[in-house]
Coordinates of C-alpha atoms and ligand atoms in Angstrom, one line a residue:
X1229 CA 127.8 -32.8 -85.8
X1230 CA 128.9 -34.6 -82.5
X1231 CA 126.6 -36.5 -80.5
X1232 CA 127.3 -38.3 -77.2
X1233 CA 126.7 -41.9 -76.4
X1234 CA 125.8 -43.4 -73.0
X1235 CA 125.6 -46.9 -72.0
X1236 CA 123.6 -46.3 -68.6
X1237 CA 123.3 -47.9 -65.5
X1238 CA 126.1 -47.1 -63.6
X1239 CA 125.7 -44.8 -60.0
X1240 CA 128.6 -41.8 -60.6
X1241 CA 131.0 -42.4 -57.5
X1242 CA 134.1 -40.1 -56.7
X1243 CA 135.1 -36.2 -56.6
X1244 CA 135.1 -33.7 -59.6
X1245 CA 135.8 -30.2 -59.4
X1246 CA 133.5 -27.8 -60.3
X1247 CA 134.4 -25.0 -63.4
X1248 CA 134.6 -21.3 -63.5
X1249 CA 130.6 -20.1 -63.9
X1250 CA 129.8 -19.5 -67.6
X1251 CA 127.3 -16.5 -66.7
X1252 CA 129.4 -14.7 -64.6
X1253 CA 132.6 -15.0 -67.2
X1254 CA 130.3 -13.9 -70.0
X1255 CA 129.8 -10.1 -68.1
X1256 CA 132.9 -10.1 -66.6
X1257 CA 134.8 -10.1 -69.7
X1258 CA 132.5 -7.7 -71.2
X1259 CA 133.3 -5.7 -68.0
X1260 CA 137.1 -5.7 -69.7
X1261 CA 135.7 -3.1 -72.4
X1262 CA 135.1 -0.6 -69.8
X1263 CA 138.7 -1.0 -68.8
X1264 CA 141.7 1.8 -69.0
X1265 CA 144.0 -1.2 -68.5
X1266 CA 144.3 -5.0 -68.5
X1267 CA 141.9 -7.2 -67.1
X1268 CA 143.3 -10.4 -65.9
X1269 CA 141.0 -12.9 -64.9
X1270 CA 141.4 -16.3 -63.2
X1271 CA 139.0 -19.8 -63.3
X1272 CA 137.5 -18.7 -66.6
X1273 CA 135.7 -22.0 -67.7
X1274 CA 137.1 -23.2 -71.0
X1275 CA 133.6 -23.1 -72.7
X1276 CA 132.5 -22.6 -76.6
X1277 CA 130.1 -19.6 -75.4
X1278 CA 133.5 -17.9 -73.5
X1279 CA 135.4 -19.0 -77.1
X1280 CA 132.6 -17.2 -79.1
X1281 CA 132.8 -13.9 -76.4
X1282 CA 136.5 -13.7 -76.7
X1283 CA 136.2 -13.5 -80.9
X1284 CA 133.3 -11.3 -80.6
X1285 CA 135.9 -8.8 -78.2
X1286 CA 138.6 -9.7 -80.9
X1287 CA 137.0 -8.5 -84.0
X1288 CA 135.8 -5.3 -82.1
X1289 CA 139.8 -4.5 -81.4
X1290 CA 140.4 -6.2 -77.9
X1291 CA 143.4 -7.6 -77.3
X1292 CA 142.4 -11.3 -75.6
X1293 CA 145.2 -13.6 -74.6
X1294 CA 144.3 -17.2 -73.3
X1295 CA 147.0 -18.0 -70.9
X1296 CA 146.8 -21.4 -68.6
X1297 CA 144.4 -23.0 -66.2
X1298 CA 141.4 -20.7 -67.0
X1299 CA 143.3 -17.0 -66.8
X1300 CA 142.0 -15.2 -69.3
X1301 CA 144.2 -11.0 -69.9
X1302 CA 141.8 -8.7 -72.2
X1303 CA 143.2 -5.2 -72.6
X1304 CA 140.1 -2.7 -74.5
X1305 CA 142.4 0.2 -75.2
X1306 CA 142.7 -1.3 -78.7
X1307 CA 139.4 -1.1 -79.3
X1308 CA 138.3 0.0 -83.0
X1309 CA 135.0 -1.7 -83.8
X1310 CA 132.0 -1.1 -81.3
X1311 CA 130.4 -3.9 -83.0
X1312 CA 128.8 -6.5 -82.4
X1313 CA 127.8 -8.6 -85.4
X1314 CA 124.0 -11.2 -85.9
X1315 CA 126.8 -13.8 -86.6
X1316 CA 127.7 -13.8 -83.3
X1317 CA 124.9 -12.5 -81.4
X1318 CA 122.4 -14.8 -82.8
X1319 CA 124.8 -18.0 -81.8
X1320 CA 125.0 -16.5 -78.4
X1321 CA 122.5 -14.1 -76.6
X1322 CA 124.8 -13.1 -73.8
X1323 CA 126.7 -10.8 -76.7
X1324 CA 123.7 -8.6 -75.5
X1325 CA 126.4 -7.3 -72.7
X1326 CA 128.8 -5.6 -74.6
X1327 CA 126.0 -2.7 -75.1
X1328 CA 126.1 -1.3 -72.2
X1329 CA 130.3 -1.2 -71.7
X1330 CA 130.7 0.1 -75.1
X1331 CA 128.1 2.9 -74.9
X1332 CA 129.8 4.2 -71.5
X1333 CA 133.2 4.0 -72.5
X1334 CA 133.2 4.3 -76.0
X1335 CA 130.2 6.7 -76.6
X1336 CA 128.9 4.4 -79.0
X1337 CA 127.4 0.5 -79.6
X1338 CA 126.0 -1.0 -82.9
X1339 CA 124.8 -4.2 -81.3
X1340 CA 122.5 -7.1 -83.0
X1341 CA 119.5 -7.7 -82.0
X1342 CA 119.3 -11.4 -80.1
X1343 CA 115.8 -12.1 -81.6
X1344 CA 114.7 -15.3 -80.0
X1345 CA 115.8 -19.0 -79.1
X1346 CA 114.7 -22.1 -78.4
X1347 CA 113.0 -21.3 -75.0
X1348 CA 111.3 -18.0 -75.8
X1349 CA 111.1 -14.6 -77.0
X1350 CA 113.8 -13.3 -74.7
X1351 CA 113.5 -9.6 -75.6
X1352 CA 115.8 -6.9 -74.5
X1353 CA 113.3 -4.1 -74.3
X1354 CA 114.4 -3.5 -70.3
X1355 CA 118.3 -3.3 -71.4
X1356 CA 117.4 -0.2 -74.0
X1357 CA 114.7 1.2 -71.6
X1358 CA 117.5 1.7 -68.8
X1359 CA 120.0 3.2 -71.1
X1360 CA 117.7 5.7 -72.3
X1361 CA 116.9 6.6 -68.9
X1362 CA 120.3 7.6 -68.9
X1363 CA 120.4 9.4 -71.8
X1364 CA 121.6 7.4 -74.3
X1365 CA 120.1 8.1 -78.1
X1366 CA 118.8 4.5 -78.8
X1367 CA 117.5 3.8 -82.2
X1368 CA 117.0 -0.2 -83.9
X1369 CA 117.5 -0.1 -87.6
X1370 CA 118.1 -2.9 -89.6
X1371 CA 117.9 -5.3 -86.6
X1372 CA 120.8 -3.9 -85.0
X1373 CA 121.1 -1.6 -81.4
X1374 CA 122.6 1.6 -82.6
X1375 CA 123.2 3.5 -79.3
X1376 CA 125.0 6.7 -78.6
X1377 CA 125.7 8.8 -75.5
X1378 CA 127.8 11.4 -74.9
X1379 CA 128.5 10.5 -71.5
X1380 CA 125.6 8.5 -69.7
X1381 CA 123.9 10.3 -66.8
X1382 CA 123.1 8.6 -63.7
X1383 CA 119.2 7.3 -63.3
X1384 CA 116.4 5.5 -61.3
X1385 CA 115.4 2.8 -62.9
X1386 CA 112.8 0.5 -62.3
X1387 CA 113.0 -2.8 -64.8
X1388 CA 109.5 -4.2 -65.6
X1389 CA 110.9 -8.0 -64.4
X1390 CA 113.7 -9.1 -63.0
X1391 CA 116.0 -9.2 -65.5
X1392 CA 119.4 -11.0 -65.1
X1393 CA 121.6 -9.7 -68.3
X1394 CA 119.4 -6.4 -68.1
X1395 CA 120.9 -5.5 -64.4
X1396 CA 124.1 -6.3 -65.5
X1397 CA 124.1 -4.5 -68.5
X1398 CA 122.9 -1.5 -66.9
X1399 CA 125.2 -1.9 -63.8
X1400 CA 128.2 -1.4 -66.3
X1401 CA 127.3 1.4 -68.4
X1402 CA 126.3 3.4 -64.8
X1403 CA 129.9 3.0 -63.0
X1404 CA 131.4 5.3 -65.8
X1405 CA 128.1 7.6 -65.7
X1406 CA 128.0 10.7 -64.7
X1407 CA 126.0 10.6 -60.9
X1408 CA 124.5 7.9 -59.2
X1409 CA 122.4 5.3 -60.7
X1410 CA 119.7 3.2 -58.9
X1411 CA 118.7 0.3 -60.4
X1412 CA 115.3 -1.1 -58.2
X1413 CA 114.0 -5.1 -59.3
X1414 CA 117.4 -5.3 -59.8
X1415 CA 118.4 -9.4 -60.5
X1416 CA 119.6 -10.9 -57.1
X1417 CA 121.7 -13.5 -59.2
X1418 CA 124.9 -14.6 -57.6
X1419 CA 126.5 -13.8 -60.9
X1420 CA 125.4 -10.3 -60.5
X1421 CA 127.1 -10.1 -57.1
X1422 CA 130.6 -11.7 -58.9
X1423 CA 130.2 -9.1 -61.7
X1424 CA 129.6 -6.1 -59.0
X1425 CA 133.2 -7.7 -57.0
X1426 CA 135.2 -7.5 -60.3
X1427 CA 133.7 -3.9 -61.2
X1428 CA 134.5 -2.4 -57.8
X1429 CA 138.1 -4.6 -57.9
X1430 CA 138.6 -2.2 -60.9
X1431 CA 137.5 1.1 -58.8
X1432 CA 133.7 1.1 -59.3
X1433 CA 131.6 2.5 -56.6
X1434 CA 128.8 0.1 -56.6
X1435 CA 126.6 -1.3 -52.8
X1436 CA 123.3 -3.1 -53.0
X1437 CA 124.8 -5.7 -55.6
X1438 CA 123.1 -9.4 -54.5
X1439 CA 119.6 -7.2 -53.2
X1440 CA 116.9 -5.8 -55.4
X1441 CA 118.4 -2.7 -55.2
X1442 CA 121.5 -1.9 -56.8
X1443 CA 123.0 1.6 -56.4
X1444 CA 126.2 2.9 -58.8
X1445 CA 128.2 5.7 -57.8
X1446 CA 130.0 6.8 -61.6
X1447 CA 133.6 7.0 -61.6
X1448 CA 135.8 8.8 -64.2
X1449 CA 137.6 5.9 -65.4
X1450 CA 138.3 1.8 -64.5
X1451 CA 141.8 0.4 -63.9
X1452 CA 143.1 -2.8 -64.5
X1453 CA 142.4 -5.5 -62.1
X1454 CA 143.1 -9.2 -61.3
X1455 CA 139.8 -11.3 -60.6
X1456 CA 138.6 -14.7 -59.9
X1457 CA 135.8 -15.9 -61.4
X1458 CA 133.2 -17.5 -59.2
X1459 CA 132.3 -21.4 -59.0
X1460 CA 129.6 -22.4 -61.7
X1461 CA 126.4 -23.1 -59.7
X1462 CA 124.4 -24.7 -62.6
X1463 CA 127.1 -27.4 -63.1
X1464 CA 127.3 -28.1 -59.7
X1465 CA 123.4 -28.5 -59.4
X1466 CA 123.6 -30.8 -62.9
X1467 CA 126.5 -32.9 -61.4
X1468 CA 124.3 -33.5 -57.4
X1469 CA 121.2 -34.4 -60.0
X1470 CA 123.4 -37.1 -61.7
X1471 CA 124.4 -38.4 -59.4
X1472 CA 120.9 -38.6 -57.3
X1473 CA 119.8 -40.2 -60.4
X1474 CA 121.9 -43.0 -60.7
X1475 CA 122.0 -43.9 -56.8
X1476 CA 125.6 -42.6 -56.7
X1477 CA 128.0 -40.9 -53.9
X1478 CA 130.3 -37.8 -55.4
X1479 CA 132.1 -34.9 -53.9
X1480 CA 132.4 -31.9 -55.7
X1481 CA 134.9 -29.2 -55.1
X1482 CA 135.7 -25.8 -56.2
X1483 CA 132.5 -24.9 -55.5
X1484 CA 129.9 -23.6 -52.9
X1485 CA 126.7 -24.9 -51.1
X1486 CA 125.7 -21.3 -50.4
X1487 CA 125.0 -20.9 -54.1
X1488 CA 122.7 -23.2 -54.3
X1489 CA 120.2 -23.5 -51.1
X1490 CA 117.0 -24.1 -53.2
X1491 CA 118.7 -26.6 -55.1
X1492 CA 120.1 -28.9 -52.1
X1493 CA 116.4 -28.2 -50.5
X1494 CA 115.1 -29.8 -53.3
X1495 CA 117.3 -32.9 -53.2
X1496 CA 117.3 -33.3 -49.3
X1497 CA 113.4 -33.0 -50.4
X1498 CA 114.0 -36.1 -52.7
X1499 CA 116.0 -37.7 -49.9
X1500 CA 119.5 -37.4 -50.9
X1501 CA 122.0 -36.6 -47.9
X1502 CA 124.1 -33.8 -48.6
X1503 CA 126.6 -32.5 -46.6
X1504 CA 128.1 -29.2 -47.4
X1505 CA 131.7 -28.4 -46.2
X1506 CA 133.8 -24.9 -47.2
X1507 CA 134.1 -25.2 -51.1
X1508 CA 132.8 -28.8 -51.3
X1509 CA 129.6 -30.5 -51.3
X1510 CA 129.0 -34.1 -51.0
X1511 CA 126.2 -36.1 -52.1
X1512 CA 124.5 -39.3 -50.8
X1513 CA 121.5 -40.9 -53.1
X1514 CA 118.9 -42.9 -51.7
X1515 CA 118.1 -46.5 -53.1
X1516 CA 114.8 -44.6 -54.4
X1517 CA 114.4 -40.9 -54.8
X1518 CA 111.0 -39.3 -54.2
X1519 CA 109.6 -37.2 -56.8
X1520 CA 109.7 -33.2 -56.1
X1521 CA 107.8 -30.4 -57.2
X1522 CA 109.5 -27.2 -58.1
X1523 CA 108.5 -23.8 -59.3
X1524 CA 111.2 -21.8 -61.2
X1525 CA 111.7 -18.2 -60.0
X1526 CA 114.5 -15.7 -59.7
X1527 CA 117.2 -16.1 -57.3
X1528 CA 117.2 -16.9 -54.0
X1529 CA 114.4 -19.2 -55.2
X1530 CA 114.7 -22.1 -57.5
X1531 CA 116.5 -21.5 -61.3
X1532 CA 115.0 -21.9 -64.1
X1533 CA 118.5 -23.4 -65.3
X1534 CA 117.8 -26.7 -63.2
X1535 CA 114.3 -27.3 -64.4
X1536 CA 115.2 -30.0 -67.0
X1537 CA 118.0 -31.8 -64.7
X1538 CA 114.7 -32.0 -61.9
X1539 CA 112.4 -33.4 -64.8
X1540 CA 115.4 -35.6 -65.9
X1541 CA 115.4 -36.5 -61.7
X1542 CA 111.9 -36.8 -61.5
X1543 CA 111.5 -39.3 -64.7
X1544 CA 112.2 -41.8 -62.2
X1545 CA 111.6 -40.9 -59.0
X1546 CA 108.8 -42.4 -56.2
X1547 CA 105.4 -41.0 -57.2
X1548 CA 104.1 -38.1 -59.2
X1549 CA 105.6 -34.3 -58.9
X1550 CA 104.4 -30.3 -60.9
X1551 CA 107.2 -28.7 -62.3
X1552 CA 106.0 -25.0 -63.0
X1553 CA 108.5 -23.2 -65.5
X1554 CA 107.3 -19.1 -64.6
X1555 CA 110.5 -17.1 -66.2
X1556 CA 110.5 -18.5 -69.9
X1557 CA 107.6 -19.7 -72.0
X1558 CA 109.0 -22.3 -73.8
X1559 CA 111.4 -24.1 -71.6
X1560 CA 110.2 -27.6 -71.6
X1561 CA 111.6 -29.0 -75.0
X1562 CA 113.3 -31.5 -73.0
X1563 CA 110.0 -33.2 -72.1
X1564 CA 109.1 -34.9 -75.7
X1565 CA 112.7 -36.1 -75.4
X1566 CA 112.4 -37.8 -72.0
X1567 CA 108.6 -39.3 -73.4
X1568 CA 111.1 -41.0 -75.8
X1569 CA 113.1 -43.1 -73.6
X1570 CA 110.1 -43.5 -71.6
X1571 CA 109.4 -41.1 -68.4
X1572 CA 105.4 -40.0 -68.5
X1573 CA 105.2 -36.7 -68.8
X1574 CA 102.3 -34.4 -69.0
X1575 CA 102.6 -30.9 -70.1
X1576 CA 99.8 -28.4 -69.8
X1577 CA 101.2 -25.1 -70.3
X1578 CA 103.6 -24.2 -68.1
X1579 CA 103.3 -26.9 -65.7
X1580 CA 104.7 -30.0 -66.3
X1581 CA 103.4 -33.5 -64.5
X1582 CA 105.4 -36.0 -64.4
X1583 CA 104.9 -39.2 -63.1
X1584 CA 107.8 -41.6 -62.5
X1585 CA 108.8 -44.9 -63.6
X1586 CA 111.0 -47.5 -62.5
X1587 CA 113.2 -47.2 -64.8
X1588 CA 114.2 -45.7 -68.6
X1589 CA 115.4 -46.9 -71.8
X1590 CA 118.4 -46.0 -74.2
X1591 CA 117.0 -44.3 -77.3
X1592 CA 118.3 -41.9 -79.0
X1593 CA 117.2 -38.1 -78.6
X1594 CA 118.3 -34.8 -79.7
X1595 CA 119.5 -31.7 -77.5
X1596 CA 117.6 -28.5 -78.2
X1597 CA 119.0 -26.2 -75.8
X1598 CA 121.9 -26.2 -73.2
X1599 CA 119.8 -27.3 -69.7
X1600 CA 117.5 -29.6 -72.1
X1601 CA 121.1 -31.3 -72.9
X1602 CA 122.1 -31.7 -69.4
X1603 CA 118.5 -33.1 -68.7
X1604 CA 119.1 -35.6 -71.7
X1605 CA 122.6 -36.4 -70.2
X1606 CA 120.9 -37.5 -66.7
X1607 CA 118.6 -39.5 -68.5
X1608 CA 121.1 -41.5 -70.5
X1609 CA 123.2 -42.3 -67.7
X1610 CA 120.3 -43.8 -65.6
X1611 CA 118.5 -45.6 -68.9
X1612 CA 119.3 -49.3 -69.7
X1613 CA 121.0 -49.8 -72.7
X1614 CA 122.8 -47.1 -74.9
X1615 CA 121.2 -43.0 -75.5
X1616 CA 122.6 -41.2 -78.1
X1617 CA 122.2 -37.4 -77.8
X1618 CA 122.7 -35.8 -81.0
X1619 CA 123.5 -31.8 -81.3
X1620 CA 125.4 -31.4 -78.3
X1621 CA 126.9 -28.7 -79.8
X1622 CA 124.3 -27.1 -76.9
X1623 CA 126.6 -28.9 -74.1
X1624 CA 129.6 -28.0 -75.3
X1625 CA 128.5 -24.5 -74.6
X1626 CA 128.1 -24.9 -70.8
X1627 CA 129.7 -27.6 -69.4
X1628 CA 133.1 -27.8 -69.5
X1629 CA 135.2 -31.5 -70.5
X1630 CA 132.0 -33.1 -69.8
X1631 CA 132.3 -36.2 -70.7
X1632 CA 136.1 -36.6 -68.7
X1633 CA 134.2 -35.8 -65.8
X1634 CA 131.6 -37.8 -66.1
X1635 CA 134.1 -40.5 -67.1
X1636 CA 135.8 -40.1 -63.7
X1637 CA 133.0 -40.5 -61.7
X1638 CA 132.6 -44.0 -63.9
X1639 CA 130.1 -43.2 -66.4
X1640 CA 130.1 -44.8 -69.7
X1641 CA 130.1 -41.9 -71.9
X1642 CA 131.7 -41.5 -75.4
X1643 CA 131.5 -38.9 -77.9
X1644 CA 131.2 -39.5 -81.9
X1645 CA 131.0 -37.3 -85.1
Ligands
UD1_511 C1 120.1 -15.2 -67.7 C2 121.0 -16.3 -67.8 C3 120.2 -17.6 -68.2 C4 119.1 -17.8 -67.2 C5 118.2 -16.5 -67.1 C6 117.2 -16.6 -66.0 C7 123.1 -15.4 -68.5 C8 124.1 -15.2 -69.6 N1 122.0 -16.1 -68.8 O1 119.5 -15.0 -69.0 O2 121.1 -18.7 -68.1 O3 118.2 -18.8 -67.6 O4 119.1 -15.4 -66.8 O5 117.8 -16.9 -64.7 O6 123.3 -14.9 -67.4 N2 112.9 -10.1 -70.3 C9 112.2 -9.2 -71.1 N3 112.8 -8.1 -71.5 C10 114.2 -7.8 -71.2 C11 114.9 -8.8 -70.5 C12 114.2 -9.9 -70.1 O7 111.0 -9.4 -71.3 O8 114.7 -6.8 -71.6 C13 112.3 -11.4 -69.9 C14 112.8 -12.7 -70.5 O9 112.2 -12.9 -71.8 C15 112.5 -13.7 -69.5 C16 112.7 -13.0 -68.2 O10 112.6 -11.6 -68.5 O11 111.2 -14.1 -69.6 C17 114.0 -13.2 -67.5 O12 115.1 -13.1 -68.4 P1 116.5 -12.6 -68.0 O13 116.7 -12.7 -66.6 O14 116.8 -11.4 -68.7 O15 117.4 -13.8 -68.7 P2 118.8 -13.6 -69.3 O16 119.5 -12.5 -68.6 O17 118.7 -13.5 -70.8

């Protein structure tokens, strides 16, 4: 298994641009099932998770052809298989997506059940709820989805919690229902907004995408379509966060400030300078950041995907800072980790105090889940003396060329087997 190794120390100076988002490619090319024609799609982030979502479309029948710079053509009219296999579910949970496309275009899904991960439960009890609502027959046997619907009739639906993968699930399957579909708590998600763009670029009726309510006018059938996939704001936030750690200066491009206002809150709050320009934002550290409470919470506020890279900030930042993780139960994995190469951490439930220090130490740790990685990688690079992060099998899922781009901004980072 690969691990990385960091000598720390050095601030990351210079530009990198940012990647195609990971959770918008993931619907988006699940979109491509409900497709009566080729889906091309541009900035797809070269990703193992995108690798695993193309095989998983390949062994149901989609045709999937990897073309240069990130474009990405899948054409579902070859379709044979409306299967989606534990092998490939339970490596990723975003395979979850294909239920919904399948069931409205193909009448049919046998999809495995995600069971949990590393940071919780994660059930998919809202996803099935909806599609019921809209008539589908929904039965789990075996630990697998087995859905059917003639043709899906619009719905209301109210989801229990805002649900990210849920409202995009059921956004899908109702643009090739038969009526309108409402979808009220809908997810507010940026990605949900890119996924609703590329729907109605193949002739979906959708408004309300980016507010809590979504409404879907059903169409008879989607057309082919060319789309580009929006900037990845997690690995833009990760990338401002390493570089506030190690007292650097960077510029990112190919991405976009408005994605991220809690996030560039925060840091201004740790007194970083940040200046955002159109698609670019650069980032001044201070000589010492100030520590910075967060509270995770769906979008507009504060994600739950930057948690870790704040702990990782606030390790060893100016006085003591509450991290409350409210989405996922299990999300702070990353903490016994950064106890190892020395931050003081508290954790008492789903808060997390953390205290900082002047500085860390190299040690080696071990990545348990892909933001817990990046919060391990933020770490390393401000520690003295060498980290190694073993199973970064996790990072390899999310962050694309990571340690070229980190190499460019003149970290020390090498990968070994
Ligand atoms: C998505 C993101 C993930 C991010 C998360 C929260 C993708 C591919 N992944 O995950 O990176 O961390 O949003 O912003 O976009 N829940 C239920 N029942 C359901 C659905 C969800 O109880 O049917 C719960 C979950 O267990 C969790 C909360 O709702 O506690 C929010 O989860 P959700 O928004 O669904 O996360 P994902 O869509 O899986």
């Amino acid at each position: 298994m690969d691990k990385l190794l960091i000598a720390g120390g050095a601030p990351l100076v210079g530009e990198v641009a940012i990647s195609g988002a990971k959770n918008a490619a993931l619907p988006i090319l699940c979109a491509g099932l409900l497709c009566d024609g080729a889906l091309a799609l541009s900035n797809v982030p070269r990703l193992n998770d995108v690798a695993t979502m193309l095989r998983l479309l390949g062994q149901m029948g989609v045709t999937a052809a990897n073309g240069d710079g990130g474009t990405v053509t899948i054409d579902a009219r070859t379709l044979t298989n409306p299967v989606a296999p534990y092998e490939m579910v339970k490596t990723m949970r975003a395979s979850i997506l294909a239920l919904g496309p399948l069931l409205a275009r193909h009448g049919e899904a046998r999809v495995s059940l995600p069971g949990g991960c590393a940071i919780g439960a994660r059930p998919v009890d809202q996803h099935i709820k909806g599609l019921q609502a809209m008539g589908a027959e929904i039965r789990v046997e075996n630990g697998y989805v087995l859905a059917q619907a003639r043709r899906l009739k619009g719905a209301r639906i109210v989801t229990d919690m805002v649900t990210v993968t849920g409202t995009e699930n059921l956004m899908m399957a109702a643009t090739l229902a038969d009526g309108e579909t409402v979808i009220e708590n809908a997810a507010r998600e940026p990605e949900v907004v890119d996924l609703a763009d590329c729907l109605s670029a193949m002739g979906a009726r959708i408004s309300g995408a980016g507010s809590d309510r979504i409404v879907v006018r059903g169409v008879e059938r989607l057309h082919g379509a060319e789309y580009p996939v929006m900037p990845d704001r997690v690995e833009t936030g990760t990338y401002l966060c390493a570089a506030a750690a190690t007292r650097g200066e960077i510029l990112l491009t190919q991405t976009s400030a408005a994605l991220l206002d809690a996030v560039v809150e925060k840091l201004r709050e740790a007194g970083c300078a940040i200046e955002c320009r159109p698609g670019a934002i650069a980032l001044k550290a201070p000589k010492r950041l100030k520590s910075v409470s967060v509270r995770t919470a769906p979008y507009p506020a504060f994600p739950t995907d930057m948690q870790a890279q704040f702990m990782a900030i606030d390790c060893v930042a100016e006085g003591a800072a509450v991290i409350r993780e409210t989405i996922f139960e299990n999300r702070f994995m990353h903490a016994v980790e950064l106890i190892r190469l020395g931050a003081d951490i508290r954790i008492d439930a789903n808060n997390a105090v953390v205290t900082g220090v002047p500085t860390l130490d190299g040690a080696t740790v071990m990545a348990t889940d892909l933001r817990a990685s990046a919060s391990l990688v933020i770490a390393g690079l401000v520690a003295q003396g060498e980290t190694v992060i073993e199973r970064i099998y996790h990072l390899d899922r999310g962050y694309e060329r990571i340690e070229e781009k980190l190499t460019r901004l003149g970290a020390n980072v090498r990968r070994a087997r």
